[in-house]
XYZ file of C-alpha atoms in Angstrom:
781
model
C 0.057 -0.079 -0.095
C 2.353 3.003 -1.607
C 0.629 6.177 -0.664
C 1.456 9.746 -0.529
C 2.041 11.231 2.964
C 1.792 14.681 1.209
C -2.343 13.000 0.363
C -4.142 14.679 3.328
C -7.572 12.831 3.282
C -5.393 9.884 2.499
C -5.718 8.715 7.167
C -9.025 10.002 7.554
C -9.879 7.329 4.557
C -8.351 4.515 5.700
C -9.772 4.737 8.816
C -13.318 4.958 7.171
C -12.797 1.830 5.517
C -11.945 0.140 8.579
C -14.015 -1.762 10.409
C -13.816 -1.920 14.432
C -11.858 -4.330 14.886
C -9.742 -3.615 11.835
C -8.564 -0.069 14.119
C -8.465 -2.160 17.482
C -5.490 -4.219 15.678
C -3.719 -1.583 15.559
C -4.221 -1.041 19.022
C -1.770 -4.288 19.908
C 1.872 -4.992 19.731
C 3.056 -8.545 20.615
C 5.850 -10.357 21.434
C 7.330 -11.991 18.676
C 5.959 -15.212 18.959
C 2.450 -14.029 19.056
C 0.762 -14.015 22.148
C 0.472 -16.838 24.723
C -2.551 -15.251 26.545
C -6.152 -16.268 26.262
C -9.106 -14.383 24.791
C -9.667 -13.811 20.584
C -6.241 -14.735 19.128
C -5.160 -17.296 21.792
C -2.134 -19.067 21.221
C -2.329 -17.469 17.643
C 1.281 -16.709 16.437
C 3.252 -13.893 14.585
C 2.149 -14.297 10.709
C -1.680 -15.462 11.667
C -2.265 -11.714 13.741
C -0.331 -10.231 10.714
C -2.825 -11.420 8.534
C -5.963 -10.740 10.263
C -4.675 -7.611 10.911
C -4.103 -7.476 14.705
C -1.246 -5.924 15.329
C 0.697 -2.695 14.785
C 4.137 -4.182 14.592
C 6.672 -6.994 15.826
C 9.867 -7.291 17.237
C 9.507 -10.966 15.060
C 12.675 -11.118 11.707
C 15.818 -11.465 13.065
C 17.212 -10.686 9.205
C 16.267 -8.568 6.668
C 14.859 -11.150 5.162
C 12.462 -12.553 7.140
C 11.299 -8.654 7.757
C 11.183 -8.372 4.089
C 8.311 -11.233 4.474
C 6.345 -10.151 7.332
C 5.540 -7.207 5.546
C 5.092 -8.632 2.760
C 2.876 -10.759 4.313
C 1.195 -7.498 5.841
C 0.741 -5.741 2.877
C -0.365 -8.223 0.484
C -2.586 -10.788 2.802
C -4.210 -8.445 5.644
C -7.290 -6.961 5.069
C -5.758 -3.092 4.575
C -2.594 -3.637 3.600
C -0.909 -1.362 6.501
C 2.575 -1.901 6.781
C 4.186 -2.816 10.044
C 6.523 -1.276 12.826
C 9.224 -2.965 13.365
C 10.813 -2.023 17.054
C 13.843 -2.969 18.829
C 15.105 -1.615 22.011
C 18.433 0.143 20.967
C 19.317 1.904 23.918
C 21.641 4.381 21.931
C 23.978 1.483 20.166
C 22.037 -0.960 17.834
C 25.232 -3.782 16.321
C 28.149 -1.670 16.489
C 28.163 -1.527 20.348
C 29.058 2.304 22.619
C 29.096 2.855 26.179
C 25.586 2.176 27.714
C 24.035 5.311 28.259
C 24.613 6.323 32.189
C 29.005 5.860 30.927
C 27.680 8.275 27.705
C 26.311 10.747 29.829
C 28.965 10.904 31.711
C 30.954 12.965 28.693
C 28.371 15.956 28.884
C 29.647 15.973 25.208
C 26.114 17.234 22.978
C 27.612 16.417 19.689
C 28.988 13.085 21.018
C 25.434 12.334 22.168
C 23.823 12.985 19.227
C 26.116 11.517 16.974
C 25.819 8.624 18.916
C 22.016 8.681 18.159
C 22.346 9.072 14.767
C 24.888 6.550 14.527
C 22.419 3.887 16.081
C 19.291 4.697 13.985
C 21.579 4.285 10.946
C 22.227 0.448 11.293
C 18.651 0.052 12.927
C 17.494 1.215 9.926
C 19.165 -0.137 7.734
C 17.957 -3.279 9.306
C 14.460 -2.721 9.162
C 14.415 -1.302 12.517
C 11.786 2.208 12.304
C 11.162 2.210 16.814
C 12.992 2.089 19.464
C 12.361 1.530 22.777
C 14.653 4.392 23.663
C 15.662 6.455 25.283
C 15.160 5.786 29.126
C 14.764 9.107 30.560
C 14.199 7.608 34.060
C 16.220 9.486 36.668
C 17.805 7.864 40.212
C 18.695 8.433 42.914
C 19.140 4.628 43.967
C 22.429 2.855 43.283
C 20.608 -0.670 43.810
C 18.362 -0.019 40.680
C 19.454 -2.017 38.062
C 17.842 -0.012 35.312
C 19.692 3.246 36.620
C 22.093 2.090 33.713
C 19.614 3.011 31.262
C 19.359 6.430 31.776
C 21.652 9.271 32.211
C 22.175 10.399 35.883
C 20.941 12.182 38.392
C 20.366 16.002 37.349
C 17.410 16.442 35.444
C 19.091 19.989 33.142
C 21.563 17.565 32.429
C 19.161 14.713 31.780
C 16.785 16.867 29.633
C 19.599 18.575 27.134
C 20.696 14.545 27.017
C 17.118 13.620 26.273
C 17.305 16.716 23.120
C 20.600 15.327 21.618
C 18.476 11.221 21.177
C 15.859 12.754 19.850
C 17.395 14.781 17.626
C 20.288 11.943 16.839
C 17.227 9.426 16.065
C 14.604 11.759 13.957
C 16.433 14.061 12.842
C 16.506 18.192 13.533
C 13.915 18.629 11.509
C 11.075 15.426 12.821
C 11.709 13.964 8.927
C 11.912 10.545 9.964
C 10.478 9.869 6.212
C 14.754 8.691 5.582
C 16.761 5.161 5.446
C 18.828 6.726 8.147
C 15.932 7.153 10.718
C 13.304 5.589 13.720
C 11.149 6.628 15.828
C 12.147 7.969 19.827
C 10.131 6.405 22.406
C 10.501 8.084 26.073
C 10.544 5.321 28.427
C 9.400 5.155 31.376
C 6.917 7.792 32.506
C 7.002 8.591 35.540
C 9.005 8.261 38.314
C 9.971 4.475 37.669
C 13.807 5.651 38.305
C 12.043 6.227 41.988
C 10.939 2.961 43.049
C 11.442 1.747 46.914
C 14.557 0.751 47.723
C 15.646 0.655 44.102
C 13.101 -2.273 43.843
C 12.410 -2.606 39.944
C 8.842 -2.385 39.337
C 8.490 -1.167 43.331
C 6.368 1.269 44.544
C 6.922 5.057 43.415
C 6.242 7.643 46.617
C 7.320 10.529 45.581
C 5.913 14.219 45.939
C 3.928 16.230 42.862
C 6.528 18.679 42.577
C 9.720 16.199 42.937
C 8.095 14.058 40.437
C 6.946 17.512 38.189
C 11.181 17.907 38.829
C 12.099 14.251 37.120
C 9.843 14.483 34.180
C 11.353 17.885 33.113
C 13.763 14.894 30.352
C 10.467 14.156 28.936
C 8.925 17.085 28.769
C 12.401 17.642 26.491
C 12.059 14.946 24.549
C 8.165 16.058 23.685
C 9.234 19.548 22.673
C 12.038 17.493 20.749
C 9.433 15.888 18.801
C 9.685 12.156 20.509
C 6.816 10.451 18.682
C 6.166 8.090 21.626
C 6.195 8.011 25.256
C 6.573 4.322 26.915
C 4.103 3.715 30.709
C 6.179 3.175 33.982
C 5.353 -0.778 35.441
C 5.220 1.434 38.465
C 2.500 2.084 40.787
C 3.100 6.558 41.441
C 1.250 7.180 44.729
C -0.961 4.402 45.270
C -2.328 4.776 41.210
C -0.081 2.180 38.798
C 0.980 4.483 35.513
C -0.647 2.241 32.976
C -4.007 3.149 34.532
C -3.019 7.336 35.541
C -5.934 9.276 33.903
C -3.775 12.471 35.623
C -0.181 11.684 34.516
C -1.014 10.493 31.256
C -3.944 13.046 30.396
C -3.196 15.885 32.315
C 0.472 16.302 32.556
C 1.624 13.982 28.965
C -1.345 16.022 27.102
C -3.014 18.441 27.763
C 0.202 20.394 29.861
C 3.432 18.373 27.924
C 1.211 18.836 24.692
C 2.428 15.270 23.904
C 0.078 14.423 20.228
C 2.160 10.770 19.584
C 1.293 7.249 20.612
C 1.268 6.069 24.392
C 2.840 2.852 24.867
C 2.249 -0.049 27.128
C 5.421 -1.683 28.741
C 5.925 -5.063 28.072
C 2.431 -6.715 30.190
C 1.517 -3.754 31.676
C -2.192 -4.230 31.257
C -2.936 -7.752 31.828
C -1.553 -9.508 34.037
C 0.320 -6.497 35.875
C -2.830 -3.609 36.553
C -4.267 -7.226 38.179
C -0.715 -8.038 40.118
C -1.891 -4.294 41.373
C -4.955 -4.544 43.244
C -6.813 -2.500 41.061
C -8.269 -5.047 38.564
C -9.624 -7.753 38.479
C -9.616 -9.995 35.240
C -8.035 -8.718 31.918
C -11.556 -6.937 30.814
C -11.312 -4.455 33.542
C -7.317 -4.077 33.460
C -7.846 -3.447 29.708
C -10.554 -0.654 30.641
C -8.389 1.203 32.817
C -5.211 1.042 30.504
C -7.647 2.626 27.741
C -9.351 5.357 29.616
C -6.570 6.417 30.986
C -5.380 7.365 27.815
C -3.159 4.176 26.792
C -2.767 3.427 22.774
C -0.095 0.592 22.511
C -0.380 -2.776 24.442
C 2.357 -3.964 24.234
C 2.185 -7.634 23.958
C -0.509 -7.895 26.682
C -2.827 -8.608 24.327
C -5.841 -7.014 26.187
C -6.902 -4.339 24.080
C -7.283 -7.030 21.224
C -9.201 -9.376 23.705
C -11.476 -6.648 25.073
C -11.544 -3.493 23.511
C -14.388 -4.699 20.937
C -16.554 -6.463 24.274
C -16.358 -3.497 26.618
C -17.190 -1.276 22.848
C -20.342 -2.945 23.234
C -20.814 -3.161 26.893
C -21.186 0.714 26.726
C -23.893 1.234 24.253
C -26.321 -1.109 26.082
C -24.695 0.540 29.389
C -22.966 3.865 28.962
C -23.420 3.959 32.657
C -21.596 1.125 34.392
C -17.754 2.555 34.248
C -16.858 5.203 36.450
C -15.046 6.345 32.992
C -17.473 5.917 31.239
C -18.068 3.778 28.172
C -15.059 2.556 25.304
C -16.009 4.625 22.427
C -15.120 3.792 18.761
C -14.670 7.062 18.554
C -11.512 6.611 21.009
C -10.728 3.535 19.474
C -10.992 5.543 15.988
C -8.767 8.260 17.385
C -5.740 6.321 18.915
C -5.818 4.122 15.984
C -4.765 7.549 14.290
C -2.482 8.260 16.580
C -0.790 4.508 15.196
C -1.308 5.175 11.641
C 0.672 8.913 12.534
C 3.555 7.462 13.044
C 3.632 4.912 10.731
C 2.734 7.651 7.723
C 5.612 10.310 9.767
C 8.213 6.970 9.233
C 7.495 6.392 5.123
C 5.640 3.590 6.276
C 3.132 4.188 3.912
C 5.105 5.539 1.143
C 7.266 3.125 1.331
C 6.962 -0.106 3.349
C 10.551 -1.317 2.791
C 12.365 1.331 3.825
C 15.860 0.498 5.274
C 15.192 -3.514 4.732
C 18.040 -2.963 2.419
C 21.238 -5.963 2.328
C 23.606 -3.156 0.927
C 22.591 0.047 2.919
C 23.277 -2.545 6.111
C 26.619 -3.317 4.158
C 27.655 -0.032 4.167
C 26.512 0.824 7.692
C 26.659 -1.848 10.419
C 30.762 -1.356 11.972
C 31.644 0.874 9.316
C 35.229 2.266 9.797
C 33.110 5.651 10.781
C 31.089 4.060 13.096
C 34.104 1.884 15.435
C 35.833 4.693 15.544
C 32.662 7.010 16.918
C 32.297 3.964 19.684
C 36.353 4.179 20.483
C 35.746 8.231 20.651
C 32.864 7.339 23.140
C 34.494 4.958 25.418
C 37.348 7.151 26.126
C 34.716 10.747 26.755
C 32.973 9.016 28.857
C 36.020 7.503 30.999
C 35.660 10.143 34.499
C 38.990 9.690 35.851
C 38.818 10.044 40.180
C 41.465 10.158 41.450
C 45.461 10.260 40.764
C 48.565 10.612 42.454
C 50.472 10.987 39.216
C 50.690 7.270 38.207
C 48.655 8.286 34.924
C 49.624 8.834 32.430
C 51.543 5.608 32.263
C 55.257 5.364 30.486
C 55.598 3.084 27.938
C 58.158 0.527 28.385
C 57.945 -0.120 31.085
C 56.578 -4.035 32.483
C 52.896 -4.470 33.520
C 50.612 -6.183 35.643
C 47.139 -6.603 34.436
C 45.000 -7.880 36.814
C 41.429 -8.917 37.558
C 38.279 -10.772 35.727
C 37.890 -7.665 33.035
C 41.143 -8.408 31.968
C 39.943 -10.421 28.979
C 36.641 -10.016 29.185
C 34.513 -9.750 25.986
C 31.126 -10.400 26.298
C 30.535 -7.903 29.730
C 31.897 -5.071 28.021
C 28.945 -4.155 25.968
C 26.478 -3.892 29.233
C 22.966 -4.485 29.085
C 20.588 -4.127 26.546
C 22.937 -5.167 24.124
C 20.669 -7.637 21.932
C 21.639 -7.617 18.657
C 25.319 -6.645 19.550
C 28.148 -9.634 18.541
C 30.463 -9.982 21.882
C 33.036 -10.729 19.789
C 33.146 -7.842 18.054
C 34.339 -6.473 21.508
C 38.072 -5.599 22.194
C 39.363 -6.452 25.699
C 40.982 -3.945 27.658
C 44.317 -6.514 27.618
C 43.868 -6.962 23.736
C 43.405 -2.847 23.744
C 46.247 -2.049 25.626
C 48.367 -4.910 24.994
C 47.959 -3.135 20.901
C 48.314 0.505 22.326
C 51.065 -0.101 24.691
C 53.126 -0.935 21.218
C 55.669 -3.601 21.444
C 58.462 -2.065 23.976
C 55.881 -2.694 27.081
C 55.585 -6.364 28.492
C 52.264 -6.494 29.185
C 51.395 -9.627 32.198
C 47.536 -10.917 32.606
C 46.548 -12.869 35.708
C 42.991 -13.237 36.658
C 43.335 -12.788 40.007
C 39.672 -14.113 41.231
C 36.617 -14.065 39.432
C 33.596 -11.232 38.841
C 31.591 -13.780 41.640
C 32.532 -17.174 43.417
C 28.597 -18.307 44.428
C 27.659 -21.000 41.533
C 24.204 -19.478 41.836
C 24.736 -15.658 41.429
C 26.936 -16.942 38.474
C 23.669 -18.531 36.584
C 22.172 -15.375 36.938
C 24.664 -13.758 35.761
C 24.408 -15.610 32.454
C 21.112 -16.092 31.926
C 21.362 -14.102 28.277
C 24.765 -15.019 27.702
C 25.506 -18.578 28.250
C 27.149 -19.698 24.778
C 29.695 -16.673 26.738
C 29.107 -16.602 30.056
C 29.933 -13.624 31.823
C 31.440 -15.992 34.442
C 32.641 -19.278 33.177
C 33.793 -22.254 34.661
C 36.807 -21.810 36.747
C 38.890 -24.823 37.709
C 41.736 -23.284 39.689
C 41.174 -22.119 43.529
C 40.871 -18.343 45.053
C 43.322 -19.186 46.461
C 45.316 -20.467 42.991
C 44.440 -17.379 41.379
C 45.234 -15.281 43.715
C 48.428 -16.648 44.218
C 49.484 -16.348 40.256
C 48.142 -12.772 40.231
C 50.598 -12.194 43.002
C 53.606 -13.746 41.177
C 52.756 -11.315 38.239
C 52.530 -8.106 40.410
C 56.353 -8.895 41.997
C 57.271 -8.823 38.344
C 55.689 -5.119 36.832
C 56.560 -1.311 37.419
C 52.723 -0.861 37.811
C 49.569 -2.805 38.487
C 46.404 -2.065 36.704
C 42.722 -3.708 38.170
C 41.097 -3.984 36.014
C 37.472 -5.012 38.518
C 33.952 -4.204 37.937
C 31.050 -6.137 37.711
C 29.472 -8.685 34.570
C 26.747 -6.788 32.270
C 24.385 -8.571 33.713
C 24.676 -7.135 37.466
C 22.669 -4.012 36.089
C 19.160 -3.568 33.332
C 16.423 -4.538 34.079
C 15.187 -7.155 37.387
C 18.266 -6.503 38.656
C 18.325 -4.797 42.231
C 21.765 -5.039 43.993
C 21.496 -4.976 48.109
C 25.873 -4.630 48.235
C 26.730 -1.837 45.860
C 30.025 -2.665 46.746
C 32.942 -4.572 44.186
C 31.406 -7.885 43.722
C 32.764 -11.390 44.947
C 36.641 -11.937 45.818
C 37.447 -8.421 43.707
C 37.774 -6.312 47.702
C 39.976 -9.060 48.948
C 42.883 -8.568 45.013
C 42.691 -4.859 45.792
C 43.616 -5.291 49.557
C 45.800 -7.951 48.152
C 47.129 -5.679 45.262
C 47.893 -2.691 47.206
C 49.603 -4.369 49.634
C 52.122 -5.960 47.041
C 51.892 -2.209 45.382
C 53.642 -0.600 48.579
C 55.791 -2.862 49.603
C 56.905 -2.738 45.918
C 56.977 1.328 45.939
C 54.883 0.891 42.614
C 51.718 2.298 41.589
C 48.446 0.710 41.285
C 45.407 1.975 39.144
C 42.231 0.770 39.172
C 39.851 0.134 36.260
C 36.029 -0.362 37.284
C 33.792 -0.823 34.751
C 30.098 -1.180 36.070
C 26.592 -0.946 35.066
C 26.043 1.418 38.100
C 27.536 3.907 40.491
C 29.149 1.477 43.029
C 30.843 2.290 47.020
C 34.621 2.411 46.267
C 35.382 4.225 49.505
C 38.095 1.025 50.119
C 39.342 1.534 46.995
C 39.761 5.002 46.568
C 41.755 5.265 49.825
C 44.636 2.685 48.456
C 44.738 3.287 44.542
C 47.453 5.375 43.005
C 45.057 6.589 40.291
C 41.227 5.369 40.163
C 39.090 5.408 36.657
C 35.182 4.530 37.178
C 33.059 4.230 33.630
C 29.958 2.245 32.365
C 29.925 -0.926 30.734
C 32.142 0.949 27.971
C 31.385 -1.068 24.498
C 33.172 -2.543 21.968
C 36.514 -0.636 21.670
C 36.233 0.519 25.571
C 39.583 -1.697 25.809
C 41.443 0.766 22.724
C 39.939 3.543 24.654
C 40.482 2.915 28.095
C 44.090 2.612 26.863
C 44.368 4.865 25.324
C 44.144 7.256 28.689
C 46.099 5.173 30.611
C 49.069 5.899 28.092
C 47.613 9.327 27.902
C 47.389 9.291 23.892
C 43.402 11.534 25.254
C 43.580 13.096 28.383
C 40.553 12.075 30.560
C 37.965 14.583 30.108
C 34.628 12.393 31.877
C 32.596 14.128 34.788
C 30.424 12.256 36.611
C 26.255 12.626 35.838
C 25.400 10.894 38.640
C 27.106 10.840 42.512
C 29.349 7.879 44.111
C 28.380 7.043 47.101
C 30.618 5.856 50.136
C 27.960 3.118 51.846
C 25.061 1.459 50.337
C 23.073 3.322 53.758
C 23.550 6.793 52.156
C 21.227 5.888 49.582
C 18.980 7.233 47.599
C 21.900 9.960 47.331
C 21.796 13.266 45.524
C 23.564 16.694 45.526
C 20.500 18.314 44.619
C 18.940 17.123 47.445
C 16.675 19.676 49.965
C 17.724 21.444 52.744
C 16.737 19.456 56.277
C 15.892 21.757 59.408
C 18.466 20.445 61.528
C 22.521 21.188 60.711
C 21.232 23.778 58.882
C 24.218 23.353 55.877
C 22.097 20.013 54.836
C 24.511 17.767 55.115
C 23.497 15.715 57.772
C 24.716 14.849 60.903
C 27.773 12.527 60.194
C 28.408 10.199 63.500
C 26.150 9.707 66.628
C 27.239 8.728 70.897
C 27.399 10.323 73.721
C 27.088 14.549 73.367
C 26.087 17.677 75.654
C 24.706 21.221 74.628
C 27.004 23.560 73.244
C 26.078 27.711 73.693
C 23.326 27.707 70.832
C 21.826 25.014 72.320
C 22.909 22.119 69.808
C 24.001 18.844 70.494
C 27.598 17.910 70.238
C 28.590 14.623 70.194
C 32.261 13.750 71.645
C 31.755 10.580 73.065
C 31.308 7.604 70.482
C 30.520 3.445 71.165
C 31.673 0.995 68.089
C 28.227 0.094 67.853
C 26.884 3.918 67.570
C 28.956 5.379 64.727
C 27.140 5.834 61.630
C 30.389 5.072 59.609
C 30.398 7.739 56.694
C 30.020 11.194 56.034
C 26.485 11.884 54.647
C 28.527 13.560 51.706
C 29.246 11.782 48.280
C 32.088 9.947 48.367
C 32.661 11.557 44.140
C 29.535 14.031 43.701
C 27.545 14.480 40.458
C 29.972 16.654 37.974
C 33.243 15.151 39.772
C 35.861 14.443 36.835
C 39.687 14.919 36.441
C 41.947 15.017 33.850
C 45.758 15.349 32.939
C 46.095 19.506 33.016
C 44.847 21.913 35.708
C 42.153 24.568 35.511
C 42.608 27.715 36.797
C 38.458 29.550 37.216
C 38.178 33.435 37.618
C 35.691 35.390 38.806
C 32.237 35.204 37.641
C 31.239 38.419 36.248
C 27.626 39.214 35.693
C 25.582 41.815 33.519
C 23.380 42.498 36.610
C 22.907 41.768 39.731
C 19.821 43.539 40.634
C 16.830 42.392 37.973
C 13.563 42.701 37.380
C 10.239 41.316 35.066
C 10.023 37.439 33.281
C 11.689 38.839 29.976
C 15.083 39.762 31.798
C 17.971 37.608 31.257
C 21.347 37.836 33.425
C 24.413 37.175 31.627
C 27.360 34.867 33.391
C 31.040 35.104 31.970
C 33.269 33.115 34.020
C 37.147 32.966 32.639
C 39.078 29.784 32.485
C 42.869 28.854 32.015
C 44.732 26.052 31.546
C 47.477 26.432 34.413
C 48.770 22.951 32.906
C 51.396 21.554 30.326
C 48.823 19.910 27.957
C 45.742 20.287 26.473
C 42.434 19.978 28.292
C 38.483 19.600 29.106
C 36.897 21.602 32.057
C 33.352 21.547 32.770
C 32.382 23.889 34.080
C 28.879 24.315 35.797
C 26.064 26.716 36.934
C 23.954 25.682 39.855
C 21.082 27.968 41.444
C 19.835 28.356 44.416
C 16.248 29.506 46.087
C 16.663 29.702 49.233
C 13.205 31.343 50.680
C 10.110 29.787 48.254
C 6.431 28.557 48.903
C 7.904 25.254 48.897
C 11.385 23.192 50.169
C 13.968 24.317 47.036
C 17.362 22.063 46.814
C 20.165 23.104 47.901
C 21.075 23.278 44.409
C 19.723 22.747 41.080
C 21.762 22.682 38.226
C 20.919 25.097 35.094
C 23.633 25.011 32.865
C 27.073 24.145 31.802
C 30.251 24.252 29.851
C 32.548 22.412 27.809
C 36.196 23.977 27.128
C 38.828 22.296 25.384
C 42.111 24.804 25.878
C 45.781 24.723 25.182
C 48.696 24.718 27.549
C 48.363 28.222 28.741
C 45.270 29.384 26.941
C 42.013 30.989 29.030
C 38.543 30.734 27.349
C 35.255 31.747 29.231
C 32.479 29.864 29.973
C 29.362 31.748 29.479
C 25.807 31.238 30.630
C 22.566 32.892 29.705
C 19.829 32.267 33.311
C 16.270 33.539 32.419
C 12.786 33.863 34.575
C 12.053 30.665 33.541
C 14.621 28.886 35.421
C 12.891 30.453 38.464
C 10.382 28.465 38.028
C 9.204 25.501 39.903
C 6.045 23.487 39.813
C 3.763 23.508 43.643
C 1.035 22.093 44.175
C -1.575 19.685 46.480
C -0.724 17.135 43.837
C -0.451 16.413 39.746
C -3.623 17.557 38.971
C -3.663 20.740 40.861
C 0.088 22.064 39.857
C 0.545 25.553 38.112
C 4.395 26.484 37.753
C 5.872 29.866 38.116
C 8.551 31.785 39.838
C 8.488 33.907 42.899
C 10.245 37.293 42.973
C 13.553 37.562 45.617
C 17.131 36.834 46.225
C 19.191 33.874 44.272
C 22.394 32.663 45.040
C 24.079 31.454 42.409
C 26.739 28.657 42.338
C 29.907 27.753 39.617
C 32.414 25.664 39.566
C 34.211 22.392 38.216
C 31.221 20.428 39.822
C 28.358 21.060 42.308
C 30.328 20.706 46.004
C 33.403 22.965 44.763
C 31.921 26.589 43.240
C 31.610 30.250 43.406
C 28.546 31.401 45.488
C 26.903 35.269 44.047
C 24.287 36.170 45.215
C 21.602 38.125 42.793
C 17.863 39.347 43.723
C 14.771 38.985 40.487
C 11.940 40.710 41.420
C 8.256 40.130 39.241
């Protein structure tokens, strides 16, 4: 069915010819294997559903030939020849595997993030994938949550900027997706999913309306950039499951944010999830609640396909039987139009086989430009946290590379790399050996496994049995440690390659302990002692899908690097940083805690009533009252000591390089401003005072100290990346408008209002959130 997208009456004509069953079919997106549920299409496989016209798209088809066959079936054998979506979870990489989103966000490089999204769209669309279930925009403050790996950190302003960059990369700056190098973005998971209690995946969310509005900023930015779809969260938000949350999906998403595209559920989020949430007795009731809340596409459950027609008929005969009114055919027609409009935007009516092109695929998938791009991304995403002068390394030395990730291939890719070939990954050992050159000797030992527990190892290997993250190990832990000692005794420096398996993070991968898993802490302690005894540096490379508590490791490391799983080119990218061929540029997008007991942790926290600095009480014990009437803790008992301060080990925004920078005094265009139209210009001179080029990321935070509700201690409102040669001075420039002073408040989501109040404000500018210069301004209405 090839139709011009310029035919403005095309959708009206098509909808006029479709039956109610046909329209409902376009609201159904089954799993690749069909529908394993009961109802009208029980047991139907994908091909049967396509012939019936009972699905809008599918994840079926493992290659171009299979997808072309399925698309041809839809065009030639279904009632109206409506083309299919093919969808995948691309998460900013398709086949050429770059860093996980959490890692990439630490680049703070929006141009790089856009280019990575463009690369992903080129590769996916060449394979026929026109719709991606990405990006994930959930903000989380709890490192226990496994899906933190799929997000972009804790700072709403940064995450909103990244959302715009990704949508632009996927869909194009002009929004023209009817091209073989573009695909449609799906913003997920709307909303609050990352605030699940104790970081337990799928758990309930309890958050104030003001907090929820703050963390929805990335969704609003992605919608403003033109995102075609939004996926709803699994979780219940303040007692109401998001899939059935009319205020969230209608008042906020549609009316306030102006979203006009498709609202999609998550996997089986209608049936059985709404039943599990306890608000629906059966699949029919669940279908009613989700549909009336605003959902357009039912992902996998089949509840719409099975029950919407009956609900329409019920509404005709008993229109007042349901609390939100009957399900009407007019509503179904409107939802179907959203789906058809998305297919029209993608050019699928004009060219249903767009992108299903073997020649195009061969040109773009893992082409040299893409491989170079993911290497650049891996290097820029890496964050140097400690360095006493151990880095960069000097070539010609003997290096002991030790650790369970030294020769690991599959865990370089991280979670959700469903279309990635792990054999394409370059290991740290391979990268280090190649970049070091022939004069450098690299000795390699495993030291220990990622985990020792066989049951946990089986869980970590569940999705990668052909190349397990934790392969069977015939040697004992003691034997591996002995080998590590032997190699370390011969080395001029020890490099430990440590971290998590790819399946430590991702969906349903909550951890209650966020230290290095298994025997890795013991390996660090023993190698630290060797390094101390021999007077050689200890360099730690930590790769994980979450911010880990590295308090013990940071105390003994001469250099410490953290990165999220870096992708296929992580090995050479890390090596280039180690030898100084590239300088570290990364800055944390999320704070690293000292201990799991601090979680949830955020630098944009609300102030507390006591103590006044908002940092929190550091220790508990016997106390006495000082002259001001406050408790001062003097005597401590082991049982009462809180083992770490409340501040992060490393705050969001933190990162080191191989040079130094001097920050000048901030300059303001005014200190007194009036009215909503006023604009404050802020500039800050930055000088590279070191001996090599480097990149500084200057951050501006704002504080509203007196407001209608308690406001965060600091909120990121701008950042500027400056790359400077030795001795060079550059200027970081920021603009603050009244929109930056606005915030949401109200008794509930349905009654939120956004405005600003005049008064005094504080600006904090510096290299990270906890090292800034503060300036006060006054801005009146």
